Tab-separated table of C-alpha atoms and ligand atoms in Angstrom:
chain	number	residue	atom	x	y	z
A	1	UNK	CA	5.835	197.604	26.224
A	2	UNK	CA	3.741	194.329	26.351
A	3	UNK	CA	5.505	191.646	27.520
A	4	UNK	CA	4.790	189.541	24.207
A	5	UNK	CA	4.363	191.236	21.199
A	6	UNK	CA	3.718	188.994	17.431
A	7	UNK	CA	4.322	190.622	14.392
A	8	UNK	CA	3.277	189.656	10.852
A	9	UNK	CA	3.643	186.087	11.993
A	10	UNK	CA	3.541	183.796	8.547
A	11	UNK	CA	3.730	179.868	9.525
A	12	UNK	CA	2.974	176.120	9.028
A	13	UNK	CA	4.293	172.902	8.896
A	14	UNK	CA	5.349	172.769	4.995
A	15	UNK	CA	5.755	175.363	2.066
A	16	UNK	CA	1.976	176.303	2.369
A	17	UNK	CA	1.096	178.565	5.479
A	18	UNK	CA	-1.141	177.857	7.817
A	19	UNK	CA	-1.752	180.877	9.305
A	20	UNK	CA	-0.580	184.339	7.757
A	21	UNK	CA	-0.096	188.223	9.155
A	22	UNK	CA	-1.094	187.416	12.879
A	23	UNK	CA	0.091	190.072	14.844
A	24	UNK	CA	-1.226	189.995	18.933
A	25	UNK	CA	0.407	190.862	22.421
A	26	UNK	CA	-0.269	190.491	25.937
A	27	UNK	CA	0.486	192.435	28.802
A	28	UNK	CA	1.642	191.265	32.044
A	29	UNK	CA	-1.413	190.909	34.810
A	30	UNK	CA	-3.719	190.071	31.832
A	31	UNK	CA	-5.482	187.061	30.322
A	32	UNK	CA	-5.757	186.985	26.406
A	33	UNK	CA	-7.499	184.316	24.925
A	34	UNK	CA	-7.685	182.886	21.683
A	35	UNK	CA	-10.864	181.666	20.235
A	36	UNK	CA	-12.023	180.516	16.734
A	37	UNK	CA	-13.556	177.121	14.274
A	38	UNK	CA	-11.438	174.136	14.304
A	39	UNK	CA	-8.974	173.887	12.621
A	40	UNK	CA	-8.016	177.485	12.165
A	41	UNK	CA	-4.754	178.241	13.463
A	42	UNK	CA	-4.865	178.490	16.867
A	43	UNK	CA	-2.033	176.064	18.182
A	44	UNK	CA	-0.199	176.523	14.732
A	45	UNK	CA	0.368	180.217	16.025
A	46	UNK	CA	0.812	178.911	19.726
A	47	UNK	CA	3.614	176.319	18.510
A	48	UNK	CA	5.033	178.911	16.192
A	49	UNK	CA	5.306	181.234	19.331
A	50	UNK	CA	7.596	179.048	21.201
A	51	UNK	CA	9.689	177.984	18.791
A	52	UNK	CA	8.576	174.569	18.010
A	53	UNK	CA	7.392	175.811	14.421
A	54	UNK	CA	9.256	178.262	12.811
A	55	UNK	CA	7.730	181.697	11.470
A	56	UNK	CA	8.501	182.158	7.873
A	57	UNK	CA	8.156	186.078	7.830
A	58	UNK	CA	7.316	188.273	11.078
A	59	UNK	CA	8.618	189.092	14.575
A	60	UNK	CA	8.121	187.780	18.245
A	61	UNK	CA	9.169	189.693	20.975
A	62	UNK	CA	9.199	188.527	24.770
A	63	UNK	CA	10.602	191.087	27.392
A	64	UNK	CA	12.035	192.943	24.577
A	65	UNK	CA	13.990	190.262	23.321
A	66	UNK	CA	13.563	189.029	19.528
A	67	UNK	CA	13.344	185.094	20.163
A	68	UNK	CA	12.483	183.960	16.468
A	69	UNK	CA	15.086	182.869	15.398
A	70	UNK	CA	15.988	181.348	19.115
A	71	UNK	CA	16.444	177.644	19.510
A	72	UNK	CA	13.307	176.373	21.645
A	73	UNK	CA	14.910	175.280	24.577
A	74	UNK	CA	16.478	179.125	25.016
A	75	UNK	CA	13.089	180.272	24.731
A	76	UNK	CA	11.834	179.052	28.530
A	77	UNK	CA	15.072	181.010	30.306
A	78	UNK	CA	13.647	184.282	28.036
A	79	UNK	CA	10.647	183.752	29.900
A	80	UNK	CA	7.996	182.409	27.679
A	81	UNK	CA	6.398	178.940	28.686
A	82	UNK	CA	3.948	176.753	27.018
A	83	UNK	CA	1.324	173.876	27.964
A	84	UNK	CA	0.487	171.733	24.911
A	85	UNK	CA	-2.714	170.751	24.813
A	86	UNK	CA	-1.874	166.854	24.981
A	87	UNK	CA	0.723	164.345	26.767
A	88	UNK	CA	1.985	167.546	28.765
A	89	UNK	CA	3.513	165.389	32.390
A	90	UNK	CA	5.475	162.689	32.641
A	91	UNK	CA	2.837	159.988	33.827
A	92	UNK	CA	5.748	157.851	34.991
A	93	UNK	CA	7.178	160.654	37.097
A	94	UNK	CA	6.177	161.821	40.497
A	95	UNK	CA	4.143	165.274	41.015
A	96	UNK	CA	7.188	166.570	42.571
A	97	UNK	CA	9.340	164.906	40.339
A	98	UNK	CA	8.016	166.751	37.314
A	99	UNK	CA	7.871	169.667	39.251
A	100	UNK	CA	11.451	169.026	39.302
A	101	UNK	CA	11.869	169.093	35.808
A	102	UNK	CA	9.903	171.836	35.028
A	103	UNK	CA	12.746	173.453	37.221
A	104	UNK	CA	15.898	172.745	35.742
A	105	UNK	CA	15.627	175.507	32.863
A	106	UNK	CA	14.905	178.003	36.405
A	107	UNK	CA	17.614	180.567	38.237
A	108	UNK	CA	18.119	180.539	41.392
A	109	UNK	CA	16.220	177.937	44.246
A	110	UNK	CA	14.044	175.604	42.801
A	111	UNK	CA	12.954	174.254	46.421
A	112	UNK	CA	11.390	177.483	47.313
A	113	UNK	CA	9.729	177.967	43.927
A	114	UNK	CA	8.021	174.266	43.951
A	115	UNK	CA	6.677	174.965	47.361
A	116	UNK	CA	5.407	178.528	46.376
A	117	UNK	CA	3.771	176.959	43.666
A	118	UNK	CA	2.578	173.888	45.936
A	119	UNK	CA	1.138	176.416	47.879
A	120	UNK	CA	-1.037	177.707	45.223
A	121	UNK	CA	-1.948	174.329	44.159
A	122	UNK	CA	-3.374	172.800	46.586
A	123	UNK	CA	-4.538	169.437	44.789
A	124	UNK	CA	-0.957	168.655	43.573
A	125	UNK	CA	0.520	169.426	47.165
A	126	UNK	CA	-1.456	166.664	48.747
A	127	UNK	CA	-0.224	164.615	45.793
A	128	UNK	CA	3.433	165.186	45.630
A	129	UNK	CA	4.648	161.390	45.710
A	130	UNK	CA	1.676	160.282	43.697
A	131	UNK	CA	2.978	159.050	39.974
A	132	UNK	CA	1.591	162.129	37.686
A	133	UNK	CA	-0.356	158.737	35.354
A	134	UNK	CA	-2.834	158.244	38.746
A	135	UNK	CA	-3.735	161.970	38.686
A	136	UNK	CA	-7.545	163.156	37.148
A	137	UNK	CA	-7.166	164.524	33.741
A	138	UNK	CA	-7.599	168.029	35.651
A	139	UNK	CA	-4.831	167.661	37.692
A	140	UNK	CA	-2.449	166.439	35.097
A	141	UNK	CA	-3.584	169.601	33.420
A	142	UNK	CA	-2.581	171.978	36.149
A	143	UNK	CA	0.377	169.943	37.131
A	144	UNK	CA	1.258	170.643	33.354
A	145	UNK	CA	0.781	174.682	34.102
A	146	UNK	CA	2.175	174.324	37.466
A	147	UNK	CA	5.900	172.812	35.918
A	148	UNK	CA	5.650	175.775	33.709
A	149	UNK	CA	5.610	177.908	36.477
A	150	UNK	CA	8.755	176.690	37.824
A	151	UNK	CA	11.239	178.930	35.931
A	152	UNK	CA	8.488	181.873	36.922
A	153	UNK	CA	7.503	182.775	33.174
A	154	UNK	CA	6.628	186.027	32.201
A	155	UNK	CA	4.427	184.988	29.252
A	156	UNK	CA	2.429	181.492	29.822
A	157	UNK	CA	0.701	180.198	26.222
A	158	UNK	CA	-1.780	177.476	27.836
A	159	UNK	CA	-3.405	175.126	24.330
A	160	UNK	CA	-6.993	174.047	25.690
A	161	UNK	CA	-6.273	173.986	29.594
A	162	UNK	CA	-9.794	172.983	30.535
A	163	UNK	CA	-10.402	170.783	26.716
A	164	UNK	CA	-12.594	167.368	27.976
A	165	UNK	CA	-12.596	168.471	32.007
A	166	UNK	CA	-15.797	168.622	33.649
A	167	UNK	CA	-17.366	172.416	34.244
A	168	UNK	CA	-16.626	171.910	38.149
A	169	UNK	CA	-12.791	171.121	37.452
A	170	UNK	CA	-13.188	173.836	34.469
A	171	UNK	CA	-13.839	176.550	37.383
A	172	UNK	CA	-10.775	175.144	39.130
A	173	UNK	CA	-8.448	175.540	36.218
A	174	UNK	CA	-9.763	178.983	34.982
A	175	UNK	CA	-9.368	180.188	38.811
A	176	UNK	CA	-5.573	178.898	38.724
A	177	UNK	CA	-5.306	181.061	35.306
A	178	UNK	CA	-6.743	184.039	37.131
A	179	UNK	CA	-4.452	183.570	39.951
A	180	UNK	CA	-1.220	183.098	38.038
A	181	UNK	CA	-2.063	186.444	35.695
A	182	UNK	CA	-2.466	188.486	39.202
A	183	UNK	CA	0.703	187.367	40.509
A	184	UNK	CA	2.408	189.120	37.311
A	185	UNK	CA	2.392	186.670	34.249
A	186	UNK	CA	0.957	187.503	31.135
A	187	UNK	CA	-1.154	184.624	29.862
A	188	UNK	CA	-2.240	183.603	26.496
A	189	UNK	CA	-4.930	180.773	26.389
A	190	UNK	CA	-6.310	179.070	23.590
A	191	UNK	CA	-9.933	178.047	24.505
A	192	UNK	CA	-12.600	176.548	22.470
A	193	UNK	CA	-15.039	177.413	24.751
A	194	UNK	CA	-16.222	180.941	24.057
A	195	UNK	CA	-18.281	181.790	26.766
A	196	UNK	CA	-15.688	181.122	29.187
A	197	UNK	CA	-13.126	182.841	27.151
A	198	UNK	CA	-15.210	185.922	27.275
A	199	UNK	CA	-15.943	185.558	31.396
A	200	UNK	CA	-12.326	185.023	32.197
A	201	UNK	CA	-10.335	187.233	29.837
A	202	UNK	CA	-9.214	190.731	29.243
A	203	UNK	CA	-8.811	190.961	25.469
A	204	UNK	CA	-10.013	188.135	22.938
A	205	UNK	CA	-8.485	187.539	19.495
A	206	UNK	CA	-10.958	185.275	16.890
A	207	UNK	CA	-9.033	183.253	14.354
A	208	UNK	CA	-10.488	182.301	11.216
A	209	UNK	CA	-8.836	180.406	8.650
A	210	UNK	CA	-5.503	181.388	9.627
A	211	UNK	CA	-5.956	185.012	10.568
A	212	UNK	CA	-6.527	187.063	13.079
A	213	UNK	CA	-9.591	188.106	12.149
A	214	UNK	CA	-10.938	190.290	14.687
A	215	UNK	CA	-9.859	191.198	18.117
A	216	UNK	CA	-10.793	193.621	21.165
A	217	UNK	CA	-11.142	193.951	24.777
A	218	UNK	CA	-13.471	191.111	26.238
A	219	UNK	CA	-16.824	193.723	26.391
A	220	UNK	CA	-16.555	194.835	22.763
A	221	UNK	CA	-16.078	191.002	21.555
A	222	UNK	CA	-18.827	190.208	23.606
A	223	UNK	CA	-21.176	192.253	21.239
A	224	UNK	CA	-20.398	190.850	17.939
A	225	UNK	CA	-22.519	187.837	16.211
A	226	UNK	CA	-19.858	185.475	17.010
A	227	UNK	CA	-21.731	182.459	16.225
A	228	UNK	CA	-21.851	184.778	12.527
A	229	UNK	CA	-18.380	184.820	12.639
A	230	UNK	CA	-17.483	180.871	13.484
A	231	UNK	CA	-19.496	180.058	10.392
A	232	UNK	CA	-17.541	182.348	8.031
A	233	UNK	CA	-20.847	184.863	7.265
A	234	UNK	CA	-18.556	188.169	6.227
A	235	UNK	CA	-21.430	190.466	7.607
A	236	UNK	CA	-20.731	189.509	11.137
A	237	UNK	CA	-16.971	190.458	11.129
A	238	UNK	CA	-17.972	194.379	10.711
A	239	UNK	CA	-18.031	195.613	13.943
B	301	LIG	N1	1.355	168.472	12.066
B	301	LIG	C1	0.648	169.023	11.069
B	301	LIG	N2	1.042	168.887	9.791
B	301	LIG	C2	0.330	169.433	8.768
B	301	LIG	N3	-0.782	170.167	8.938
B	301	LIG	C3	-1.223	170.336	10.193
B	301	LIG	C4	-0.543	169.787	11.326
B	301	LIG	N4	-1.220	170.138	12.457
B	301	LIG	C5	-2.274	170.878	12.045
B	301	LIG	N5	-2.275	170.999	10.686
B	301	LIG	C6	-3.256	171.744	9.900
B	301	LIG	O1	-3.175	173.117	10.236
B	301	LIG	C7	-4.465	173.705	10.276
B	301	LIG	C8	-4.625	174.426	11.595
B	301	LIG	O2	-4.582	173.475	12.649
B	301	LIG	P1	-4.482	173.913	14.162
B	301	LIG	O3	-3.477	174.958	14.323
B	301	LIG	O4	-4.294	172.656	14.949
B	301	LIG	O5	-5.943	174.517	14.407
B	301	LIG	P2	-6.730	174.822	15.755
B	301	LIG	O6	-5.784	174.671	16.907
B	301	LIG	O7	-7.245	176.223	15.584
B	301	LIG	O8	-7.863	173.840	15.804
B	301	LIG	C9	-5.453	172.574	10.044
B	301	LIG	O9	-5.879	172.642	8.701
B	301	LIG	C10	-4.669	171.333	10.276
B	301	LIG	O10	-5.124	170.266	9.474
B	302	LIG	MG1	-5.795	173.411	18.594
């Protein structure tokens, strides 16, 4: 069974939905990504995932657990993490400080965890007493994934990781993602970049207009007119 499985999910922020009937899951050791227009759905449905929005009608499953109806700060513990795209450390706090944080919904020994994960980053471990606010905008991003690491997910939803990073820093995100799906996460990344979403993932879901409106393993997306699809032209979403 995948370890996240969506359902029918119906959801928004008022009586209209935003985004209707999106059903999508990810298995562990894989990256998914999201891709699609502006404005389409695509942190509506990651928001709605972890709990922060509320689905109106559908089902979300992580480990086999039915969290939608689960408050959101339950929803970390049942192993499914999240990176907003935006204002995701504490600039105030140290590196190891937020690290910290990012802990205290974890089992079991935090100190080993922070330095398995300080191991992995390398950036943030020569930065550990440096305020998170004096960090590059790439390193507050993967000190951002890094605290969500700390309870060791099984499902990581990342909004934009690499959104306004140069392509250099990109490569050092997207290689973090890689690494953190090998060590036995799913991950689910919403990337407005398409050609990276199709280099670095296994399966790719577009969204348009608050659907999921076509989806496949990264070498049969890679075939369709998606520049046909972006732009709404109905001929490009046979495939
Ligand atoms: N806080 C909000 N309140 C009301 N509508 C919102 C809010 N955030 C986003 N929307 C609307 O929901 C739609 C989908 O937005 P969003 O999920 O952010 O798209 P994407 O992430 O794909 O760019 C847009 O029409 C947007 O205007
Ligand atoms: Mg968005």
């Amino acid at each position: 069974m995948p370890a996240l499985i969506a359902e029918n999910v119906t959801s928004g922020y008022g009586r209209t939905p935003i985004i209707t009937d999106i059903s999508l899951s990810a298995d562990i050791g894989t990256i998914t990504t999201i891709i699609g227009p502006n404005g389409a759905g695509k942190s509506t449905f990651a928001k709605t995932l972890v709990g922060i929005l509320r689905a109106t009608t559908g089902r979300i499953m992580v480990n086999e657990t039915d969290i939608t109806r689960m408050p959101g700060h339950l929803i970390p513990r049942n192993g499914l993490v999240y990176v907003p795209q935006n204002d995701n450390v504490f600039v105030s706090l140290t590196v190891r400080e937020n690290l910290e944080v990012g802990g205290f919904a974890a089992k079991g020994n935090t100190d080993a965890r922070m330095e398995e994960i300080l191991g992995i980053f390398t950036d943030l471990d020569k930065a550990r007493e440096k305020r998170a606010g004096f960090l590059s905008g790439g390193q507050q991003n993967l000190l951002a994934i890094a605290r969500s690491l700390m309870v060791e997910p099984t499902v990581i939803v990342l909004d934009e990781p690499t959104a306004g990073l140069s392509p250099a820093y990109t490569d050092v995100v997207w290689n973090q993602i890689e690494t953190i799906a090998k060590s036995g996460t799913a991950v689910l990344v919403v990337e407005q970049n398409v050609e990276r979403a199709l280099k670095h993932s296994d399966f790719v879901h577009i969204f348009v207009a608050g659907t999921n409106h076509v989806h496949g393993p990264q070498a049969e997306i890679a075939q369709l007119d998606l520049a046909g699809i972006f732009l709404g032209r109905a001929e490009a979403s046979r495939s």
